[in-house]
Amino acid sequence: MARRIMHIDLDAFFVSVEQALKPELKGKLVVVGGRPDKRGVVASASYEARKFGIHAGMPLAAASRLCPQAIFIEGSFPKYRDASHRFMEILADFSPFLEPVSLDEAYLDVTGFESIHGSIHQMATKIKQQIKDELGLPASVGIASGKVVAKIAAELSKPDGLLEVASGEERSFLAPLPVDKLPGVGKKTEQILRGLGINTIGELPTMPLDALKSHFGAFGEVLHRYARGIDDRKVEPPVAAKSISRETTFGKDTRDRAFLKATLRYLGERVGAELRQENKQAKCVTLKLRYADFTTITRRHTLSQTSDSDQTIFDTGIMLLKKALSQERQLVRLIGIGVSNLVEGGRQLDMLDASAQRQEQLNKAIDRIRNKYGFSAIQTGRTLLLKDIFPETGEGYKLQTPSLSR
Ligand code: TTP
Ligand code: MG
């Protein structure tokens, strides 16, 4: 049976989220990225604003010259992340074969789903409707036998579009389009192709395969296939995280042991909480340090037994920290801790000794409270130190939470 692949991409995503939250912005010239007097670039422009030539990546100042009456919005990432999360949840309800590509874009393998929804076209209409009903966001959907054609179809259908390319029609659908519509064809490749007299996708397969390979190497072969509408790549559900880590850069470089330890404890607890939330156990703990001169080191330790306990992560981190500091005199600019070589959790309780059992129960209790009231609801002995030594108002060190990264 021919495959049916959907590509779903939200329209003017950041702008649409702002409009969903503030309906008075609907239909207006809206740009998300920042105020026009700030440095920075356009992240997303409403379709109305695009008519003035505004597009993503353009400096804000240039955008405001093109269209001074546009409404410029700073934007805030957590809102977009939330919307993205809910968007992916809706898609996952329709098919388990979901591959998120970016915040607002995903492939869905829907082969064989027509019997449930009447047709794949009707299924796409329902998906669009549900995204609109639940999130207030417009989406465009492309349907084809492979990813490349589905993606191009979605793009051509925008905004609020739906375009299905029937099986067997892929090549003729692509033929009249300019070559730079093919994924992977950037400015440079486009220039070479145009130099060879190839302007449309339809002209590409008329070139001998060897000639394409001599210009583009292995990619020449891929281009030749894509241009004929052939793309067997699977829709790949995301693989589980292979490692979990947290790090932070200090406001001021330091070698204060108590402070470094307290920070390590805090970061280690965040790593432990995520590990347990994902129901995983770790075999390795890694410490990362960046010194004042920006040299960065990582030191890794393999545990004798897999673990998901804050205490084990912290103890191992401290051991690695002591060793590292004894070999280096510089001040520390960044500290991070991570776990890797993850295996599924589900350890048998009776395999643990009594103190490990107590530790596990404590970790679980802490996680429950934090899930309910937020991470800072509980401060363990060590992280409390952070408050005592470095009160919010004081000069000197301060944990820069925004730089906290995975
Ligand atoms: P896109 O899907 O590329 O763009 P879009 O959703 O704004 O518009 P379209 O209707 O053409 O799909 O990117 C999704 C979001 O990613 C976009 O809303 C903002 C963000 N983004 C940036 O922050 N910078 C960029 O350069 C681009 C392209 C996107
Ligand atoms: Mg989009």
Coordinates of C-alpha atoms and ligand atoms in Angstrom, one line a residue:
M1 CA 0.0 0.0 0.0
A2 CA 1.3 3.5 -0.8
R3 CA 2.3 5.4 2.3
R4 CA 0.4 8.5 3.4
I5 CA 2.6 11.0 5.2
M6 CA 1.3 14.3 6.6
H7 CA 3.4 17.3 7.3
I8 CA 1.8 19.7 9.7
D9 CA 3.2 23.2 10.2
L10 CA 1.5 26.0 12.2
D11 CA 1.1 29.3 10.4
A12 CA 3.1 32.3 11.7
F13 CA 3.5 30.4 14.9
F14 CA 4.8 32.9 17.4
V15 CA 2.4 35.6 16.0
S16 CA -0.6 33.2 16.1
V17 CA 0.1 32.4 19.8
E18 CA 0.1 36.1 20.6
Q19 CA -3.1 36.6 18.6
A20 CA -4.8 33.6 20.3
L21 CA -4.1 35.2 23.7
K22 CA -5.0 38.7 22.5
P23 CA -7.8 38.5 19.9
E24 CA -7.5 42.3 19.2
L25 CA -4.2 41.5 17.4
K26 CA -6.0 39.2 14.8
G27 CA -5.8 40.4 11.2
K28 CA -3.3 43.1 12.2
L29 CA 0.3 43.7 11.1
V30 CA 2.1 41.9 13.8
V31 CA 5.8 41.1 14.2
V32 CA 7.3 39.0 17.0
G33 CA 11.0 39.5 17.8
G34 CA 11.3 42.6 19.8
R35 CA 10.8 46.4 19.7
P36 CA 12.1 48.0 16.4
D37 CA 14.6 50.2 18.3
K38 CA 16.3 47.1 19.7
R39 CA 18.9 45.0 17.9
G40 CA 17.7 41.7 16.9
V41 CA 15.7 40.1 14.1
V42 CA 12.1 39.2 13.2
A43 CA 11.2 35.7 14.5
S44 CA 7.7 35.6 13.0
A45 CA 5.5 38.0 11.0
S46 CA 1.8 37.8 10.4
Y47 CA 0.8 37.2 6.8
E48 CA -0.6 40.7 6.7
A49 CA 2.9 42.0 7.6
R50 CA 4.6 39.7 5.1
K51 CA 2.8 41.6 2.3
F52 CA 5.1 44.6 3.2
G53 CA 8.2 42.3 2.6
I54 CA 8.8 41.5 6.2
H55 CA 10.1 38.0 6.9
A56 CA 11.8 36.0 9.6
G57 CA 15.5 36.7 10.1
M58 CA 15.2 40.3 8.9
P59 CA 16.6 43.0 11.3
L60 CA 13.8 44.6 13.3
A61 CA 14.9 48.1 12.3
A62 CA 14.6 47.1 8.6
A63 CA 11.1 45.6 9.3
S64 CA 10.0 48.8 10.9
R65 CA 11.2 50.9 7.9
L66 CA 9.2 48.7 5.6
C67 CA 6.1 48.9 7.8
P68 CA 6.3 51.5 10.6
Q69 CA 2.7 50.9 11.6
A70 CA 3.3 47.2 12.4
I71 CA 2.8 46.1 16.0
F72 CA 6.1 44.9 17.4
I73 CA 6.0 42.3 20.2
E74 CA 8.9 41.0 22.3
G75 CA 7.4 37.6 22.6
S76 CA 8.0 35.0 25.4
F77 CA 9.3 31.6 24.8
P78 CA 7.5 29.7 27.6
K79 CA 4.1 30.5 25.9
Y80 CA 5.4 29.1 22.6
R81 CA 6.8 26.0 24.3
D82 CA 3.5 25.3 26.0
A83 CA 1.5 25.7 22.8
S84 CA 4.0 23.5 21.0
H85 CA 3.6 20.8 23.6
R86 CA -0.2 20.8 23.3
F87 CA 0.0 20.8 19.5
M88 CA 2.2 17.7 19.6
E89 CA -0.3 16.1 22.0
I90 CA -3.1 16.6 19.6
L91 CA -1.2 15.1 16.8
A92 CA -0.2 12.1 18.9
D93 CA -3.9 11.4 19.6
F94 CA -4.3 10.9 15.8
S95 CA -1.4 8.6 15.1
P96 CA 1.4 7.1 17.2
F97 CA 3.8 7.5 14.3
L98 CA 4.7 11.1 15.1
E99 CA 8.0 12.9 14.4
P100 CA 8.3 16.4 15.8
V101 CA 10.7 18.4 13.6
S102 CA 10.6 21.8 15.4
L103 CA 8.3 23.6 17.8
D104 CA 5.5 24.1 15.2
E105 CA 6.2 21.3 12.7
A106 CA 5.8 17.6 12.6
Y107 CA 5.4 14.6 10.3
L108 CA 2.7 12.0 10.9
D109 CA 2.5 8.6 9.2
V110 CA -1.2 8.0 8.7
T111 CA -0.9 5.1 6.3
G112 CA -4.1 3.0 6.6
F113 CA -6.0 5.5 8.7
E114 CA -8.5 6.4 6.0
S115 CA -10.9 3.7 7.3
I116 CA -11.2 5.5 10.6
H117 CA -11.7 9.0 9.3
G118 CA -13.4 8.4 5.9
S119 CA -10.4 9.6 4.0
I120 CA -6.9 11.0 4.8
H121 CA -8.2 14.4 3.6
Q122 CA -11.0 14.3 6.2
M123 CA -8.5 13.2 8.8
A124 CA -6.4 16.3 8.0
T125 CA -9.5 18.5 8.2
K126 CA -10.2 17.1 11.7
I127 CA -6.7 17.7 12.8
K128 CA -6.8 21.3 11.7
Q129 CA -10.1 21.8 13.4
Q130 CA -9.0 20.4 16.6
I131 CA -5.8 22.6 16.7
K132 CA -8.1 25.6 16.0
D133 CA -10.6 24.6 18.6
E134 CA -8.2 23.7 21.4
L135 CA -5.3 26.2 20.8
G136 CA -6.9 28.8 18.5
L137 CA -4.0 28.3 16.0
P138 CA -4.1 28.0 12.2
A139 CA -2.2 25.0 10.8
S140 CA -1.3 24.0 7.2
V141 CA -1.2 20.3 6.2
G142 CA 0.5 18.6 3.3
I143 CA -0.2 15.0 2.4
A144 CA 1.8 12.8 0.1
S145 CA 3.6 9.4 -0.2
G146 CA 6.8 10.8 1.4
K147 CA 8.2 13.5 3.6
V148 CA 9.7 15.8 0.9
V149 CA 6.5 16.2 -1.1
A150 CA 4.3 16.4 2.0
K151 CA 6.5 19.3 3.4
I152 CA 6.5 21.2 0.1
A153 CA 2.7 20.7 -0.2
A154 CA 2.1 22.1 3.3
E155 CA 4.3 25.1 2.5
L156 CA 2.5 25.8 -0.8
S157 CA -0.9 25.5 0.9
K158 CA -0.2 28.2 3.5
P159 CA -1.8 29.9 5.3
D160 CA -4.6 27.7 6.8
G161 CA -4.2 25.3 3.9
L162 CA -4.6 21.7 3.1
L163 CA -3.0 20.1 0.0
E164 CA -2.9 16.4 -0.9
V165 CA -0.7 15.1 -3.6
A166 CA -2.2 11.8 -4.9
S167 CA 0.1 8.7 -5.2
G168 CA 1.8 8.7 -8.6
E169 CA 1.4 12.5 -9.0
E170 CA 4.5 13.5 -7.0
R171 CA 6.8 14.1 -9.9
S172 CA 4.4 16.2 -11.9
F173 CA 3.4 18.2 -8.7
L174 CA 7.1 19.1 -8.1
A175 CA 8.1 19.7 -11.8
P176 CA 7.1 23.4 -12.2
L177 CA 8.5 24.5 -8.8
P178 CA 11.8 26.4 -8.5
V179 CA 14.7 24.1 -7.5
D180 CA 15.3 25.9 -4.2
K181 CA 12.0 24.5 -2.9
L182 CA 13.8 21.2 -2.4
P183 CA 15.1 20.7 1.1
G184 CA 18.8 21.0 1.3
V185 CA 19.0 23.3 -1.7
G186 CA 20.4 26.6 -0.3
K187 CA 21.7 29.7 -2.1
K188 CA 25.0 28.0 -3.1
T189 CA 23.4 24.8 -4.6
E190 CA 20.7 26.9 -6.3
Q191 CA 23.4 29.0 -7.9
I192 CA 25.3 26.0 -9.3
L193 CA 22.1 24.4 -10.6
R194 CA 21.0 27.6 -12.3
G195 CA 24.5 27.8 -13.8
L196 CA 23.8 24.4 -15.3
G197 CA 20.6 25.6 -16.7
I198 CA 18.4 24.0 -14.1
N199 CA 15.7 26.3 -12.8
T200 CA 12.8 24.1 -11.9
I201 CA 12.6 20.8 -10.0
G202 CA 11.3 19.1 -13.2
E203 CA 14.6 20.0 -15.1
L204 CA 16.7 18.3 -12.4
P205 CA 16.2 14.6 -13.4
T206 CA 17.0 15.5 -17.0
M207 CA 20.7 15.9 -15.9
P208 CA 22.6 12.6 -15.9
L209 CA 23.1 11.2 -12.4
D210 CA 26.8 11.2 -12.8
A211 CA 26.9 14.8 -13.6
L212 CA 24.9 15.7 -10.5
K213 CA 27.2 13.5 -8.4
S214 CA 30.3 15.2 -9.8
H215 CA 28.9 18.5 -8.6
F216 CA 27.3 17.6 -5.3
G217 CA 28.8 14.2 -4.3
A218 CA 26.3 11.9 -2.5
F219 CA 23.8 14.7 -2.3
G220 CA 23.5 14.7 -6.1
E221 CA 21.9 11.3 -5.8
V222 CA 19.5 12.4 -3.1
L223 CA 18.5 15.5 -5.3
H224 CA 17.9 13.2 -8.2
R225 CA 15.6 11.0 -6.2
Y226 CA 13.7 13.9 -4.4
A227 CA 13.2 15.7 -7.8
R228 CA 11.4 12.6 -9.0
G229 CA 9.2 12.7 -5.9
I230 CA 10.9 9.6 -4.4
D231 CA 11.6 9.8 -0.6
D232 CA 11.4 6.6 1.5
R233 CA 12.6 8.1 4.7
K234 CA 10.6 6.9 7.6
V235 CA 8.6 9.0 10.1
E236 CA 10.8 8.5 13.2
P237 CA 9.4 9.0 16.7
P238 CA 11.9 10.8 18.9
V239 CA 14.4 8.7 20.7
A240 CA 14.5 9.0 24.5
A241 CA 17.1 11.3 26.0
K242 CA 20.4 9.6 26.2
S243 CA 21.6 11.9 29.0
I244 CA 20.3 14.5 31.4
S245 CA 22.3 17.4 32.6
R246 CA 22.1 20.9 34.1
E247 CA 24.7 23.6 34.2
T248 CA 24.9 27.2 35.3
T249 CA 27.3 30.1 34.7
F250 CA 28.2 32.2 37.7
G251 CA 27.8 36.0 37.7
K252 CA 31.3 36.2 39.0
D253 CA 34.1 33.5 38.8
T254 CA 34.7 31.7 42.0
R255 CA 36.6 29.0 43.9
D256 CA 34.5 29.1 47.0
R257 CA 34.1 25.4 47.9
A258 CA 30.9 25.8 49.9
F259 CA 29.3 27.7 47.1
L260 CA 30.4 25.3 44.4
K261 CA 29.1 22.4 46.5
A262 CA 25.8 24.1 47.1
T263 CA 25.4 24.8 43.4
L264 CA 26.3 21.2 42.5
R265 CA 23.7 20.0 45.0
Y266 CA 21.0 22.1 43.4
L267 CA 21.9 21.1 39.9
G268 CA 22.3 17.4 40.9
E269 CA 18.8 17.5 42.5
R270 CA 17.3 18.8 39.2
V271 CA 19.0 16.1 37.3
G272 CA 17.9 13.5 39.8
A273 CA 14.3 14.7 39.6
E274 CA 14.2 14.5 35.8
L275 CA 15.8 11.1 35.9
R276 CA 13.1 9.8 38.2
Q277 CA 10.4 11.5 36.3
E278 CA 11.5 9.6 33.2
N279 CA 11.7 6.5 35.2
K280 CA 15.3 6.0 34.3
Q281 CA 18.5 4.9 36.2
A282 CA 22.0 6.2 35.3
K283 CA 25.2 4.3 35.1
C284 CA 27.5 7.4 34.7
V285 CA 27.8 10.8 36.3
T286 CA 29.7 13.6 34.6
L287 CA 31.0 16.8 36.1
K288 CA 31.6 19.8 33.8
L289 CA 33.7 22.8 34.7
R290 CA 34.6 25.9 32.7
Y291 CA 37.5 27.9 34.1
A292 CA 38.0 31.7 34.0
D293 CA 40.1 31.3 30.7
F294 CA 37.2 29.4 29.2
T295 CA 38.9 26.0 29.1
T296 CA 36.2 23.5 29.7
I297 CA 36.7 20.0 31.2
T298 CA 34.4 17.1 31.8
R299 CA 35.2 14.3 34.2
R300 CA 33.2 11.1 34.2
H301 CA 32.7 8.4 36.7
T302 CA 31.0 5.0 36.2
L303 CA 28.9 3.9 39.1
S304 CA 29.2 0.4 40.5
Q305 CA 25.4 0.1 40.3
T306 CA 22.8 2.1 38.3
S307 CA 21.2 4.8 40.4
D308 CA 18.6 7.6 40.3
S309 CA 19.3 9.0 43.7
D310 CA 20.2 12.7 44.3
Q311 CA 22.7 11.6 47.0
T312 CA 24.6 9.3 44.6
I313 CA 24.7 12.0 41.9
F314 CA 25.8 14.6 44.4
D315 CA 28.5 12.4 46.1
T316 CA 29.9 11.4 42.8
G317 CA 29.9 15.0 41.6
I318 CA 31.7 16.2 44.7
M319 CA 34.3 13.4 44.3
L320 CA 35.0 14.6 40.8
L321 CA 35.0 18.2 41.8
K322 CA 37.6 17.7 44.5
K323 CA 39.9 15.9 42.1
A324 CA 39.5 18.5 39.4
L325 CA 40.1 21.5 41.7
S326 CA 43.2 19.8 43.0
Q327 CA 44.6 19.8 39.5
E328 CA 43.7 23.3 38.5
R329 CA 44.2 26.7 40.3
Q330 CA 42.0 28.9 38.2
L331 CA 38.6 30.3 39.2
V332 CA 35.5 28.5 38.0
R333 CA 33.2 30.2 35.6
L334 CA 30.6 27.4 35.0
I335 CA 29.7 24.2 36.7
G336 CA 27.5 21.5 35.4
I337 CA 26.5 17.9 36.3
G338 CA 24.9 15.2 34.2
V339 CA 24.0 11.6 34.0
S340 CA 24.3 9.2 31.1
N341 CA 24.2 5.6 30.1
L342 CA 20.6 5.5 31.1
V343 CA 18.5 2.4 31.5
E344 CA 14.8 1.9 32.2
G345 CA 14.0 2.3 35.9
G346 CA 11.8 -0.3 37.5
R347 CA 14.4 -1.6 39.9
Q348 CA 13.2 -4.2 42.4
L349 CA 12.9 -2.7 45.9
D350 CA 13.9 -5.9 47.6
M351 CA 17.3 -5.7 45.9
L352 CA 18.1 -2.5 47.8
D353 CA 19.5 -2.3 51.3
A354 CA 17.4 -0.5 53.9
S355 CA 19.2 2.9 53.7
A356 CA 18.9 3.0 49.9
Q357 CA 15.2 2.2 50.3
R358 CA 14.8 5.1 52.7
Q359 CA 16.7 7.3 50.2
E360 CA 14.5 6.3 47.4
Q361 CA 11.3 7.0 49.4
L362 CA 12.7 10.4 50.4
N363 CA 13.5 11.2 46.7
K364 CA 10.0 10.2 45.7
A365 CA 8.4 12.3 48.4
I366 CA 10.4 15.3 47.5
D367 CA 9.5 14.9 43.8
R368 CA 5.8 14.7 44.7
I369 CA 5.9 18.0 46.7
R370 CA 8.0 19.7 44.0
N371 CA 5.6 18.5 41.2
K372 CA 2.8 20.1 43.2
Y373 CA 4.3 23.3 44.4
G374 CA 7.4 23.9 42.2
F375 CA 11.0 23.0 42.5
S376 CA 12.0 25.6 45.1
A377 CA 9.3 24.4 47.5
I378 CA 11.9 22.3 49.1
Q379 CA 15.4 23.3 49.8
T380 CA 17.7 20.6 51.0
G381 CA 20.4 21.4 53.5
R382 CA 23.0 22.1 50.9
T383 CA 21.0 24.3 48.6
L384 CA 19.8 26.4 51.5
L385 CA 23.4 27.5 51.7
L386 CA 23.0 29.4 48.5
K387 CA 20.5 31.7 50.2
D388 CA 22.7 32.2 53.3
I389 CA 25.9 33.0 51.5
F390 CA 24.5 34.9 48.6
P391 CA 21.3 36.7 49.6
E392 CA 19.3 38.0 46.6
T393 CA 20.2 41.6 47.5
G394 CA 23.9 41.0 48.1
E395 CA 26.7 41.8 45.8
G396 CA 28.8 39.1 44.3
Y397 CA 27.6 35.6 43.3
K398 CA 24.2 34.9 42.2
L399 CA 22.9 31.9 40.4
Q400 CA 21.8 32.9 37.0
T401 CA 18.8 30.7 36.6
P402 CA 18.1 31.8 33.0
S403 CA 21.4 30.3 31.9
L404 CA 20.4 27.0 33.4
S405 CA 20.4 24.6 30.4
R406 CA 20.0 21.0 29.6
Ligands
TTP1 P1 8.3 28.7 10.8 O1 7.4 27.6 10.8 O2 9.5 28.7 9.9 O3 7.6 30.1 10.6 P2 6.2 30.6 11.1 O4 5.4 29.5 11.7 O5 6.3 31.9 11.8 O6 5.5 30.9 9.7 P3 4.9 29.9 8.6 O7 3.5 30.2 8.5 O8 5.7 30.3 7.3 O9 5.2 28.5 9.0 O10 8.9 28.8 12.3 C1 8.2 28.6 13.5 C2 8.5 29.6 14.5 O11 9.9 29.5 14.8 C3 8.3 31.0 14.2 O12 6.9 31.4 14.5 C4 9.3 31.7 15.0 C5 10.4 30.8 15.2 N1 11.5 31.2 14.3 C6 12.5 32.1 14.8 O13 12.5 32.4 15.9 N2 13.4 32.5 13.9 C7 13.5 32.2 12.6 O14 14.4 32.6 11.8 C8 12.4 31.3 12.1 C9 12.4 30.9 10.6 C10 11.5 30.9 13.0
MG2 MG 5.3 27.6 10.9

